[in-house]
Amino acid sequence: MKKNMISIMVTVVMMAALLSGCGDSGKTSGSATTGASDTSAGAGTSGDSKSVLRVGMECAYAPFNWTQETKEAANGDMALPIDGTNYYAYGYDVMMAKKIADELGWELEIHKVEWDSIGMGLDSGDYDCIIAGMGRTEEREKAYSFTEPYYYRDVCITVKKGSEFENFTKLSDFEGKDVTVTTQLGTAWVSLVDQIPGATPVANYGTTAECFMAVSNGVADACVIDLPTSESAAMTNKDLKLLSLDADDTIEDPTGSTDVCIATRKEDTDLRDKIQGAMDSISWTDKEKMNEMMNEAIKLQPAAN
């Protein structure tokens, strides 16, 4: 009898342990499944943690975005860690991303990526959106969903200070000058170069910094880049001169790249709408406010301090 009682007790304990183990296993599996689902959906939540907005940008396109070694920006604000590195990102795009994340109550994660592969990174799910000074062109709208503009920019021609071009005030001034022109690869600006009379395209570059360096070194006579980026470059490179062309004789941009917008994957309209909703909540449609923040970003770039 005693032996039978002991045997029964052992059996009960083993069954209880087994059932308890099954219960824990089921709970853990459910949590893991939820987390995986949230990750695949992009900016989702996992359990009680905050949602995370993963943002792709060059971190090399001042004043829109740049890389710096310190966490603190010159205005006392905090730069954001660049995922997988010991560096930090700041600039207009980071300021904008912060505003959106704060409004949504989400965390931010910055991913550094080369411009020529920034779309592929979004497509493969490396991050959830692109906030990187990207113009909303008709061609890009076929591949991605876009918010309304978070900045409006103009196009600018930059030449070398002291060159025969530095006092030009009209596009027609370039007529017959055989000017060599460069711009950044993979941008809408490539299609604008031929608006300069007699322009001879030379090699284009992967970053705007290389474009400006080509002008500074005499490899190219001019480059076509957006105005705030050109202003940023001129602050740190005294060899550069930005041309102020007459409004009736200047480069026109029919591509739509002047409208700088946030891109999500084409099918991810839910995230796009959430981001747009945050922009609407803070009334981010005022060009004056946009220009004010851009001017601050230009002053804050590391080389300007």
PDB file of C-alpha atoms in Angstrom:
ATOM      1  CA  MET A   1       0.000   0.000   0.000  1.00  0.00           C
ATOM      2  CA  LYS A   2       2.803   2.375   0.986  1.00  0.00           C
ATOM      3  CA  LYS A   3       4.654   1.653  -2.217  1.00  0.00           C
ATOM      4  CA  ASN A   4       1.491   2.219  -4.255  1.00  0.00           C
ATOM      5  CA  MET A   5       0.848   5.582  -2.550  1.00  0.00           C
ATOM      6  CA  ILE A   6       4.398   6.750  -3.255  1.00  0.00           C
ATOM      7  CA  SER A   7       4.077   5.682  -6.883  1.00  0.00           C
ATOM      8  CA  ILE A   8       0.811   7.593  -7.266  1.00  0.00           C
ATOM      9  CA  MET A   9       2.312  10.753  -5.705  1.00  0.00           C
ATOM     10  CA  VAL A  10       5.348  10.635  -7.992  1.00  0.00           C
ATOM     11  CA  THR A  11       3.063  10.237 -10.981  1.00  0.00           C
ATOM     12  CA  VAL A  12       0.925  13.235  -9.904  1.00  0.00           C
ATOM     13  CA  VAL A  13       4.017  15.429  -9.429  1.00  0.00           C
ATOM     14  CA  MET A  14       5.401  14.447 -12.831  1.00  0.00           C
ATOM     15  CA  MET A  15       2.077  15.168 -14.551  1.00  0.00           C
ATOM     16  CA  ALA A  16       1.812  18.549 -12.793  1.00  0.00           C
ATOM     17  CA  ALA A  17       5.338  19.472 -13.885  1.00  0.00           C
ATOM     18  CA  LEU A  18       4.607  18.361 -17.425  1.00  0.00           C
ATOM     19  CA  LEU A  19       1.373  20.374 -17.608  1.00  0.00           C
ATOM     20  CA  SER A  20       3.092  23.396 -16.087  1.00  0.00           C
ATOM     21  CA  GLY A  21       5.872  23.118 -18.668  1.00  0.00           C
ATOM     22  CA  CYS A  22       3.335  22.933 -21.499  1.00  0.00           C
ATOM     23  CA  GLY A  23       1.599  26.029 -20.195  1.00  0.00           C
ATOM     24  CA  ASP A  24       4.824  28.050 -20.080  1.00  0.00           C
ATOM     25  CA  SER A  25       5.863  26.805 -23.475  1.00  0.00           C
ATOM     26  CA  GLY A  26       2.574  27.838 -24.979  1.00  0.00           C
ATOM     27  CA  LYS A  27       2.786  31.314 -23.458  1.00  0.00           C
ATOM     28  CA  THR A  28       6.358  31.844 -24.632  1.00  0.00           C
ATOM     29  CA  SER A  29       5.510  30.675 -28.126  1.00  0.00           C
ATOM     30  CA  GLY A  30       2.577  33.050 -28.304  1.00  0.00           C
ATOM     31  CA  SER A  31       4.724  36.005 -27.242  1.00  0.00           C
ATOM     32  CA  ALA A  32       7.415  35.132 -29.761  1.00  0.00           C
ATOM     33  CA  THR A  33       4.860  34.846 -32.518  1.00  0.00           C
ATOM     34  CA  THR A  34       3.396  38.251 -31.657  1.00  0.00           C
ATOM     35  CA  GLY A  35       6.845  39.821 -31.672  1.00  0.00           C
ATOM     36  CA  ALA A  36       7.707  38.318 -35.043  1.00  0.00           C
ATOM     37  CA  SER A  37       4.441  39.554 -36.496  1.00  0.00           C
ATOM     38  CA  ASP A  38       5.102  43.067 -35.204  1.00  0.00           C
ATOM     39  CA  THR A  39       8.613  43.070 -36.626  1.00  0.00           C
ATOM     40  CA  SER A  40       7.432  42.010 -40.061  1.00  0.00           C
ATOM     41  CA  ALA A  41       4.809  44.735 -39.973  1.00  0.00           C
ATOM     42  CA  GLY A  42       7.510  47.361 -39.499  1.00  0.00           C
ATOM     43  CA  ALA A  43       6.777  49.885 -36.760  1.00  0.00           C
ATOM     44  CA  GLY A  44       4.758  47.603 -34.475  1.00  0.00           C
ATOM     45  CA  THR A  45       4.711  46.881 -30.765  1.00  0.00           C
ATOM     46  CA  SER A  46       5.960  43.849 -28.892  1.00  0.00           C
ATOM     47  CA  GLY A  47       4.205  43.195 -25.599  1.00  0.00           C
ATOM     48  CA  ASP A  48       4.105  46.354 -23.476  1.00  0.00           C
ATOM     49  CA  SER A  49       7.114  48.004 -25.164  1.00  0.00           C
ATOM     50  CA  LYS A  50       6.830  51.131 -27.277  1.00  0.00           C
ATOM     51  CA  SER A  51       6.571  50.976 -31.038  1.00  0.00           C
ATOM     52  CA  VAL A  52       9.838  51.649 -32.842  1.00  0.00           C
ATOM     53  CA  LEU A  53      10.054  53.683 -36.035  1.00  0.00           C
ATOM     54  CA  ARG A  54      13.085  52.491 -37.976  1.00  0.00           C
ATOM     55  CA  VAL A  55      14.332  55.231 -40.299  1.00  0.00           C
ATOM     56  CA  GLY A  56      16.759  54.943 -43.207  1.00  0.00           C
ATOM     57  CA  MET A  57      18.957  57.908 -44.166  1.00  0.00           C
ATOM     58  CA  GLU A  58      22.447  58.582 -45.547  1.00  0.00           C
ATOM     59  CA  CYS A  59      23.796  60.270 -42.429  1.00  0.00           C
ATOM     60  CA  ALA A  60      26.083  62.037 -44.912  1.00  0.00           C
ATOM     61  CA  TYR A  61      23.829  64.676 -46.482  1.00  0.00           C
ATOM     62  CA  ALA A  62      24.137  67.846 -44.415  1.00  0.00           C
ATOM     63  CA  PRO A  63      22.086  69.789 -43.515  1.00  0.00           C
ATOM     64  CA  PHE A  64      19.364  67.142 -43.967  1.00  0.00           C
ATOM     65  CA  ASN A  65      21.315  64.492 -42.077  1.00  0.00           C
ATOM     66  CA  TRP A  66      24.875  63.874 -40.973  1.00  0.00           C
ATOM     67  CA  THR A  67      27.104  61.711 -38.764  1.00  0.00           C
ATOM     68  CA  GLN A  68      28.795  63.052 -35.641  1.00  0.00           C
ATOM     69  CA  GLU A  69      30.923  61.513 -32.909  1.00  0.00           C
ATOM     70  CA  THR A  70      29.157  63.088 -29.944  1.00  0.00           C
ATOM     71  CA  LYS A  71      25.637  62.527 -28.658  1.00  0.00           C
ATOM     72  CA  GLU A  72      24.970  66.192 -27.946  1.00  0.00           C
ATOM     73  CA  ALA A  73      24.189  68.648 -30.738  1.00  0.00           C
ATOM     74  CA  ALA A  74      25.481  72.225 -30.632  1.00  0.00           C
ATOM     75  CA  ASN A  75      22.036  73.503 -29.568  1.00  0.00           C
ATOM     76  CA  GLY A  76      21.882  71.169 -26.570  1.00  0.00           C
ATOM     77  CA  ASP A  77      19.548  68.709 -28.274  1.00  0.00           C
ATOM     78  CA  MET A  78      20.432  65.021 -28.392  1.00  0.00           C
ATOM     79  CA  ALA A  79      21.589  63.357 -31.598  1.00  0.00           C
ATOM     80  CA  LEU A  80      20.427  59.770 -32.136  1.00  0.00           C
ATOM     81  CA  PRO A  81      22.618  56.647 -32.155  1.00  0.00           C
ATOM     82  CA  ILE A  82      23.187  55.143 -35.592  1.00  0.00           C
ATOM     83  CA  ASP A  83      22.219  51.487 -35.416  1.00  0.00           C
ATOM     84  CA  GLY A  84      25.206  49.155 -35.322  1.00  0.00           C
ATOM     85  CA  THR A  85      27.802  51.930 -34.866  1.00  0.00           C
ATOM     86  CA  ASN A  86      29.353  54.101 -32.167  1.00  0.00           C
ATOM     87  CA  TYR A  87      28.289  57.290 -33.973  1.00  0.00           C
ATOM     88  CA  TYR A  88      25.259  59.566 -33.898  1.00  0.00           C
ATOM     89  CA  ALA A  89      22.969  61.156 -36.491  1.00  0.00           C
ATOM     90  CA  TYR A  90      21.546  64.652 -36.521  1.00  0.00           C
ATOM     91  CA  GLY A  91      20.224  67.245 -38.958  1.00  0.00           C
ATOM     92  CA  TYR A  92      16.887  68.386 -40.356  1.00  0.00           C
ATOM     93  CA  ASP A  93      15.710  64.823 -41.049  1.00  0.00           C
ATOM     94  CA  VAL A  94      16.508  63.678 -37.508  1.00  0.00           C
ATOM     95  CA  MET A  95      14.700  66.728 -36.088  1.00  0.00           C
ATOM     96  CA  MET A  96      11.682  65.844 -38.226  1.00  0.00           C
ATOM     97  CA  ALA A  97      11.796  62.172 -37.258  1.00  0.00           C
ATOM     98  CA  LYS A  98      11.894  63.181 -33.585  1.00  0.00           C
ATOM     99  CA  LYS A  99       8.817  65.378 -33.953  1.00  0.00           C
ATOM    100  CA  ILE A 100       6.899  62.535 -35.584  1.00  0.00           C
ATOM    101  CA  ALA A 101       8.006  59.903 -33.062  1.00  0.00           C
ATOM    102  CA  ASP A 102       7.211  62.186 -30.119  1.00  0.00           C
ATOM    103  CA  GLU A 103       3.727  62.842 -31.488  1.00  0.00           C
ATOM    104  CA  LEU A 104       3.108  59.112 -31.969  1.00  0.00           C
ATOM    105  CA  GLY A 105       4.714  58.158 -28.663  1.00  0.00           C
ATOM    106  CA  TRP A 106       7.188  55.883 -30.448  1.00  0.00           C
ATOM    107  CA  GLU A 107      10.911  55.207 -30.154  1.00  0.00           C
ATOM    108  CA  LEU A 108      13.315  56.000 -33.003  1.00  0.00           C
ATOM    109  CA  GLU A 109      16.007  53.883 -34.616  1.00  0.00           C
ATOM    110  CA  ILE A 110      18.343  55.380 -37.243  1.00  0.00           C
ATOM    111  CA  HIS A 111      19.871  53.201 -39.962  1.00  0.00           C
ATOM    112  CA  LYS A 112      22.732  54.543 -42.068  1.00  0.00           C
ATOM    113  CA  VAL A 113      22.595  53.535 -45.740  1.00  0.00           C
ATOM    114  CA  GLU A 114      24.186  54.612 -49.023  1.00  0.00           C
ATOM    115  CA  TRP A 115      21.864  56.695 -51.172  1.00  0.00           C
ATOM    116  CA  ASP A 116      22.087  54.411 -54.196  1.00  0.00           C
ATOM    117  CA  SER A 117      20.745  51.481 -52.154  1.00  0.00           C
ATOM    118  CA  ILE A 118      18.317  53.310 -49.852  1.00  0.00           C
ATOM    119  CA  GLY A 119      15.265  52.028 -51.743  1.00  0.00           C
ATOM    120  CA  MET A 120      16.499  48.441 -51.666  1.00  0.00           C
ATOM    121  CA  GLY A 121      16.957  48.626 -47.894  1.00  0.00           C
ATOM    122  CA  LEU A 122      13.364  49.782 -47.495  1.00  0.00           C
ATOM    123  CA  ASP A 123      12.063  47.062 -49.819  1.00  0.00           C
ATOM    124  CA  SER A 124      13.934  44.355 -47.900  1.00  0.00           C
ATOM    125  CA  GLY A 125      12.562  45.531 -44.540  1.00  0.00           C
ATOM    126  CA  ASP A 126      15.821  46.834 -43.056  1.00  0.00           C
ATOM    127  CA  TYR A 127      13.859  49.898 -41.909  1.00  0.00           C
ATOM    128  CA  ASP A 128      10.277  51.145 -42.066  1.00  0.00           C
ATOM    129  CA  CYS A 129      10.569  54.476 -43.844  1.00  0.00           C
ATOM    130  CA  ILE A 130      12.963  56.847 -45.566  1.00  0.00           C
ATOM    131  CA  ILE A 131      13.444  60.322 -44.099  1.00  0.00           C
ATOM    132  CA  ALA A 132      16.411  61.468 -46.126  1.00  0.00           C
ATOM    133  CA  GLY A 133      15.652  64.573 -48.155  1.00  0.00           C
ATOM    134  CA  MET A 134      13.934  62.445 -50.801  1.00  0.00           C
ATOM    135  CA  GLY A 135      11.924  64.280 -53.460  1.00  0.00           C
ATOM    136  CA  ARG A 136       8.513  62.870 -54.358  1.00  0.00           C
ATOM    137  CA  THR A 137       8.861  62.306 -58.088  1.00  0.00           C
ATOM    138  CA  GLU A 138       6.346  60.612 -60.367  1.00  0.00           C
ATOM    139  CA  GLU A 139       8.778  57.751 -60.960  1.00  0.00           C
ATOM    140  CA  ARG A 140       9.309  57.153 -57.231  1.00  0.00           C
ATOM    141  CA  GLU A 141       5.570  57.231 -56.548  1.00  0.00           C
ATOM    142  CA  LYS A 142       5.264  54.094 -58.651  1.00  0.00           C
ATOM    143  CA  ALA A 143       7.425  52.247 -56.118  1.00  0.00           C
ATOM    144  CA  TYR A 144       6.713  53.908 -52.758  1.00  0.00           C
ATOM    145  CA  SER A 145       3.978  55.596 -50.743  1.00  0.00           C
ATOM    146  CA  PHE A 146       4.703  59.199 -49.771  1.00  0.00           C
ATOM    147  CA  THR A 147       3.516  61.652 -47.161  1.00  0.00           C
ATOM    148  CA  GLU A 148       2.896  65.297 -47.947  1.00  0.00           C
ATOM    149  CA  PRO A 149       6.087  67.406 -48.046  1.00  0.00           C
ATOM    150  CA  TYR A 150       7.977  68.051 -44.826  1.00  0.00           C
ATOM    151  CA  TYR A 151      10.242  70.504 -46.666  1.00  0.00           C
ATOM    152  CA  TYR A 152      10.218  72.470 -49.933  1.00  0.00           C
ATOM    153  CA  ARG A 153      13.550  73.136 -51.597  1.00  0.00           C
ATOM    154  CA  ASP A 154      14.970  74.970 -54.596  1.00  0.00           C
ATOM    155  CA  VAL A 155      17.684  73.802 -56.973  1.00  0.00           C
ATOM    156  CA  CYS A 156      21.006  75.628 -57.057  1.00  0.00           C
ATOM    157  CA  ILE A 157      24.069  75.854 -59.308  1.00  0.00           C
ATOM    158  CA  THR A 158      27.389  76.008 -57.456  1.00  0.00           C
ATOM    159  CA  VAL A 159      30.668  77.050 -59.112  1.00  0.00           C
ATOM    160  CA  LYS A 160      34.211  77.699 -57.960  1.00  0.00           C
ATOM    161  CA  LYS A 161      34.896  81.087 -56.455  1.00  0.00           C
ATOM    162  CA  GLY A 162      37.167  83.113 -58.733  1.00  0.00           C
ATOM    163  CA  SER A 163      36.130  81.214 -61.871  1.00  0.00           C
ATOM    164  CA  GLU A 164      34.696  82.853 -64.973  1.00  0.00           C
ATOM    165  CA  PHE A 165      31.253  81.641 -63.899  1.00  0.00           C
ATOM    166  CA  GLU A 166      31.030  83.173 -60.412  1.00  0.00           C
ATOM    167  CA  ASN A 167      29.188  86.328 -61.502  1.00  0.00           C
ATOM    168  CA  PHE A 168      26.672  84.649 -63.812  1.00  0.00           C
ATOM    169  CA  THR A 169      23.088  85.705 -63.086  1.00  0.00           C
ATOM    170  CA  LYS A 170      21.228  83.864 -65.850  1.00  0.00           C
ATOM    171  CA  LEU A 171      21.272  80.389 -67.353  1.00  0.00           C
ATOM    172  CA  SER A 172      21.858  81.998 -70.743  1.00  0.00           C
ATOM    173  CA  ASP A 173      25.205  83.321 -69.464  1.00  0.00           C
ATOM    174  CA  PHE A 174      26.532  79.768 -69.831  1.00  0.00           C
ATOM    175  CA  GLU A 175      25.896  79.778 -73.592  1.00  0.00           C
ATOM    176  CA  GLY A 176      29.070  78.867 -75.485  1.00  0.00           C
ATOM    177  CA  LYS A 177      31.156  78.362 -72.324  1.00  0.00           C
ATOM    178  CA  ASP A 178      31.466  74.555 -72.552  1.00  0.00           C
ATOM    179  CA  VAL A 179      30.829  74.247 -68.828  1.00  0.00           C
ATOM    180  CA  THR A 180      31.353  70.826 -67.261  1.00  0.00           C
ATOM    181  CA  VAL A 181      28.623  69.914 -64.775  1.00  0.00           C
ATOM    182  CA  THR A 182      28.237  67.185 -62.163  1.00  0.00           C
ATOM    183  CA  THR A 183      25.554  66.113 -59.679  1.00  0.00           C
ATOM    184  CA  GLN A 184      24.685  63.230 -57.359  1.00  0.00           C
ATOM    185  CA  LEU A 185      23.966  59.788 -58.754  1.00  0.00           C
ATOM    186  CA  GLY A 186      20.429  58.447 -58.466  1.00  0.00           C
ATOM    187  CA  THR A 187      18.803  61.845 -57.977  1.00  0.00           C
ATOM    188  CA  ALA A 188      16.267  63.832 -59.972  1.00  0.00           C
ATOM    189  CA  TRP A 189      18.956  66.462 -60.501  1.00  0.00           C
ATOM    190  CA  VAL A 190      20.619  64.290 -63.144  1.00  0.00           C
ATOM    191  CA  SER A 191      17.798  65.148 -65.543  1.00  0.00           C
ATOM    192  CA  LEU A 192      18.184  68.892 -64.864  1.00  0.00           C
ATOM    193  CA  VAL A 193      21.816  69.277 -65.907  1.00  0.00           C
ATOM    194  CA  ASP A 194      21.007  69.615 -69.605  1.00  0.00           C
ATOM    195  CA  GLN A 195      19.015  72.792 -68.879  1.00  0.00           C
ATOM    196  CA  ILE A 196      22.366  74.574 -68.630  1.00  0.00           C
ATOM    197  CA  PRO A 197      23.188  75.726 -72.191  1.00  0.00           C
ATOM    198  CA  GLY A 198      26.099  73.806 -73.652  1.00  0.00           C
ATOM    199  CA  ALA A 199      26.620  71.788 -70.471  1.00  0.00           C
ATOM    200  CA  THR A 200      29.012  68.867 -70.775  1.00  0.00           C
ATOM    201  CA  PRO A 201      28.169  66.221 -68.168  1.00  0.00           C
ATOM    202  CA  VAL A 202      31.127  64.719 -66.317  1.00  0.00           C
ATOM    203  CA  ALA A 203      31.184  61.858 -63.830  1.00  0.00           C
ATOM    204  CA  ASN A 204      28.434  62.020 -61.222  1.00  0.00           C
ATOM    205  CA  TYR A 205      29.124  61.012 -57.628  1.00  0.00           C
ATOM    206  CA  GLY A 206      27.568  58.937 -54.885  1.00  0.00           C
ATOM    207  CA  THR A 207      27.468  61.791 -52.365  1.00  0.00           C
ATOM    208  CA  THR A 208      26.913  65.539 -52.593  1.00  0.00           C
ATOM    209  CA  ALA A 209      30.201  66.091 -50.735  1.00  0.00           C
ATOM    210  CA  GLU A 210      32.059  64.494 -53.647  1.00  0.00           C
ATOM    211  CA  CYS A 211      30.188  66.743 -56.098  1.00  0.00           C
ATOM    212  CA  PHE A 212      31.248  69.892 -54.264  1.00  0.00           C
ATOM    213  CA  MET A 213      34.808  68.606 -53.966  1.00  0.00           C
ATOM    214  CA  ALA A 214      34.897  68.059 -57.730  1.00  0.00           C
ATOM    215  CA  VAL A 215      34.017  71.737 -58.234  1.00  0.00           C
ATOM    216  CA  SER A 216      36.502  72.864 -55.592  1.00  0.00           C
ATOM    217  CA  ASN A 217      39.289  70.814 -57.211  1.00  0.00           C
ATOM    218  CA  GLY A 218      38.462  71.920 -60.755  1.00  0.00           C
ATOM    219  CA  VAL A 219      37.340  68.465 -61.906  1.00  0.00           C
ATOM    220  CA  ALA A 220      33.978  70.044 -62.773  1.00  0.00           C
ATOM    221  CA  ASP A 221      33.046  73.681 -63.394  1.00  0.00           C
ATOM    222  CA  ALA A 222      29.662  73.474 -61.678  1.00  0.00           C
ATOM    223  CA  CYS A 223      27.301  71.168 -59.825  1.00  0.00           C
ATOM    224  CA  VAL A 224      23.500  71.083 -59.639  1.00  0.00           C
ATOM    225  CA  ILE A 225      22.333  70.344 -56.085  1.00  0.00           C
ATOM    226  CA  ASP A 226      19.500  71.616 -53.872  1.00  0.00           C
ATOM    227  CA  LEU A 227      19.889  75.016 -52.211  1.00  0.00           C
ATOM    228  CA  PRO A 228      20.153  74.094 -48.490  1.00  0.00           C
ATOM    229  CA  THR A 229      22.784  71.437 -49.203  1.00  0.00           C
ATOM    230  CA  SER A 230      24.714  73.921 -51.337  1.00  0.00           C
ATOM    231  CA  GLU A 231      24.495  76.569 -48.591  1.00  0.00           C
ATOM    232  CA  SER A 232      25.738  74.003 -46.115  1.00  0.00           C
ATOM    233  CA  ALA A 233      28.708  73.131 -48.332  1.00  0.00           C
ATOM    234  CA  ALA A 234      29.623  76.790 -48.914  1.00  0.00           C
ATOM    235  CA  MET A 235      29.781  77.369 -45.151  1.00  0.00           C
ATOM    236  CA  THR A 236      32.556  74.805 -44.810  1.00  0.00           C
ATOM    237  CA  ASN A 237      34.286  75.194 -48.202  1.00  0.00           C
ATOM    238  CA  LYS A 238      35.239  78.790 -48.999  1.00  0.00           C
ATOM    239  CA  ASP A 239      36.172  77.816 -52.584  1.00  0.00           C
ATOM    240  CA  LEU A 240      32.487  77.511 -53.505  1.00  0.00           C
ATOM    241  CA  LYS A 241      30.148  80.186 -54.847  1.00  0.00           C
ATOM    242  CA  LEU A 242      26.378  79.746 -55.113  1.00  0.00           C
ATOM    243  CA  LEU A 243      24.815  81.428 -58.119  1.00  0.00           C
ATOM    244  CA  SER A 244      21.700  83.537 -57.617  1.00  0.00           C
ATOM    245  CA  LEU A 245      19.959  83.338 -60.991  1.00  0.00           C
ATOM    246  CA  ASP A 246      17.104  85.488 -62.272  1.00  0.00           C
ATOM    247  CA  ALA A 247      13.736  83.859 -61.664  1.00  0.00           C
ATOM    248  CA  ASP A 248      12.849  84.064 -65.353  1.00  0.00           C
ATOM    249  CA  ASP A 249      16.132  82.470 -66.493  1.00  0.00           C
ATOM    250  CA  THR A 250      16.972  79.713 -64.044  1.00  0.00           C
ATOM    251  CA  ILE A 251      16.723  75.926 -63.698  1.00  0.00           C
ATOM    252  CA  GLU A 252      13.163  74.638 -63.448  1.00  0.00           C
ATOM    253  CA  ASP A 253      12.400  71.316 -61.816  1.00  0.00           C
ATOM    254  CA  PRO A 254       9.375  69.566 -63.330  1.00  0.00           C
ATOM    255  CA  THR A 255      10.224  66.247 -61.626  1.00  0.00           C
ATOM    256  CA  GLY A 256       8.647  67.070 -58.256  1.00  0.00           C
ATOM    257  CA  SER A 257      11.917  66.651 -56.359  1.00  0.00           C
ATOM    258  CA  THR A 258      11.378  70.067 -54.773  1.00  0.00           C
ATOM    259  CA  ASP A 259       8.702  68.390 -52.603  1.00  0.00           C
ATOM    260  CA  VAL A 260      10.701  66.561 -49.918  1.00  0.00           C
ATOM    261  CA  CYS A 261       8.561  63.771 -48.457  1.00  0.00           C
ATOM    262  CA  ILE A 262       8.734  60.680 -46.258  1.00  0.00           C
ATOM    263  CA  ALA A 263       8.560  57.349 -48.088  1.00  0.00           C
ATOM    264  CA  THR A 264       7.211  54.000 -46.913  1.00  0.00           C
ATOM    265  CA  ARG A 265       6.863  50.730 -48.797  1.00  0.00           C
ATOM    266  CA  LYS A 266       4.147  50.982 -51.429  1.00  0.00           C
ATOM    267  CA  GLU A 267       1.749  48.679 -49.592  1.00  0.00           C
ATOM    268  CA  ASP A 268       2.473  50.124 -46.147  1.00  0.00           C
ATOM    269  CA  THR A 269      -0.149  52.863 -46.355  1.00  0.00           C
ATOM    270  CA  ASP A 270      -1.110  52.310 -42.710  1.00  0.00           C
ATOM    271  CA  LEU A 271       2.311  53.476 -41.521  1.00  0.00           C
ATOM    272  CA  ARG A 272       2.328  56.260 -44.105  1.00  0.00           C
ATOM    273  CA  ASP A 273      -1.028  57.479 -42.780  1.00  0.00           C
ATOM    274  CA  LYS A 274       0.156  57.350 -39.156  1.00  0.00           C
ATOM    275  CA  ILE A 275       3.206  59.440 -40.033  1.00  0.00           C
ATOM    276  CA  GLN A 276       1.037  61.868 -41.989  1.00  0.00           C
ATOM    277  CA  GLY A 277      -1.378  62.037 -39.078  1.00  0.00           C
ATOM    278  CA  ALA A 278       1.472  63.037 -36.762  1.00  0.00           C
ATOM    279  CA  MET A 279       2.574  65.726 -39.219  1.00  0.00           C
ATOM    280  CA  ASP A 280      -0.993  67.012 -39.413  1.00  0.00           C
ATOM    281  CA  SER A 281      -1.280  67.059 -35.604  1.00  0.00           C
ATOM    282  CA  ILE A 282       1.721  69.373 -35.306  1.00  0.00           C
ATOM    283  CA  SER A 283       0.531  71.391 -38.345  1.00  0.00           C
ATOM    284  CA  TRP A 284       3.718  70.761 -40.305  1.00  0.00           C
ATOM    285  CA  THR A 285       2.617  72.635 -43.429  1.00  0.00           C
ATOM    286  CA  ASP A 286       4.043  76.086 -42.652  1.00  0.00           C
ATOM    287  CA  LYS A 287       6.978  76.843 -44.992  1.00  0.00           C
ATOM    288  CA  GLU A 288       8.220  79.483 -42.578  1.00  0.00           C
ATOM    289  CA  LYS A 289       8.551  76.887 -39.793  1.00  0.00           C
ATOM    290  CA  MET A 290      10.254  74.504 -42.210  1.00  0.00           C
ATOM    291  CA  ASN A 291      12.772  77.159 -43.260  1.00  0.00           C
ATOM    292  CA  GLU A 292      13.404  78.116 -39.642  1.00  0.00           C
ATOM    293  CA  MET A 293      14.295  74.534 -38.736  1.00  0.00           C
ATOM    294  CA  MET A 294      16.423  74.165 -41.876  1.00  0.00           C
ATOM    295  CA  ASN A 295      18.362  77.337 -41.059  1.00  0.00           C
ATOM    296  CA  GLU A 296      19.023  75.940 -37.611  1.00  0.00           C
ATOM    297  CA  ALA A 297      20.249  72.654 -39.092  1.00  0.00           C
ATOM    298  CA  ILE A 298      22.643  74.515 -41.401  1.00  0.00           C
ATOM    299  CA  LYS A 299      24.121  76.383 -38.414  1.00  0.00           C
ATOM    300  CA  LEU A 300      24.381  73.214 -36.332  1.00  0.00           C
ATOM    301  CA  GLN A 301      26.287  71.019 -38.782  1.00  0.00           C
ATOM    302  CA  PRO A 302      29.546  69.962 -37.068  1.00  0.00           C
ATOM    303  CA  ALA A 303      31.932  71.693 -39.479  1.00  0.00           C
ATOM    304  CA  ALA A 304      30.094  74.992 -38.999  1.00  0.00           C
ATOM    305  CA  ASN A 305      30.820  75.158 -35.261  1.00  0.00           C
TER     306      ASN A 305
END
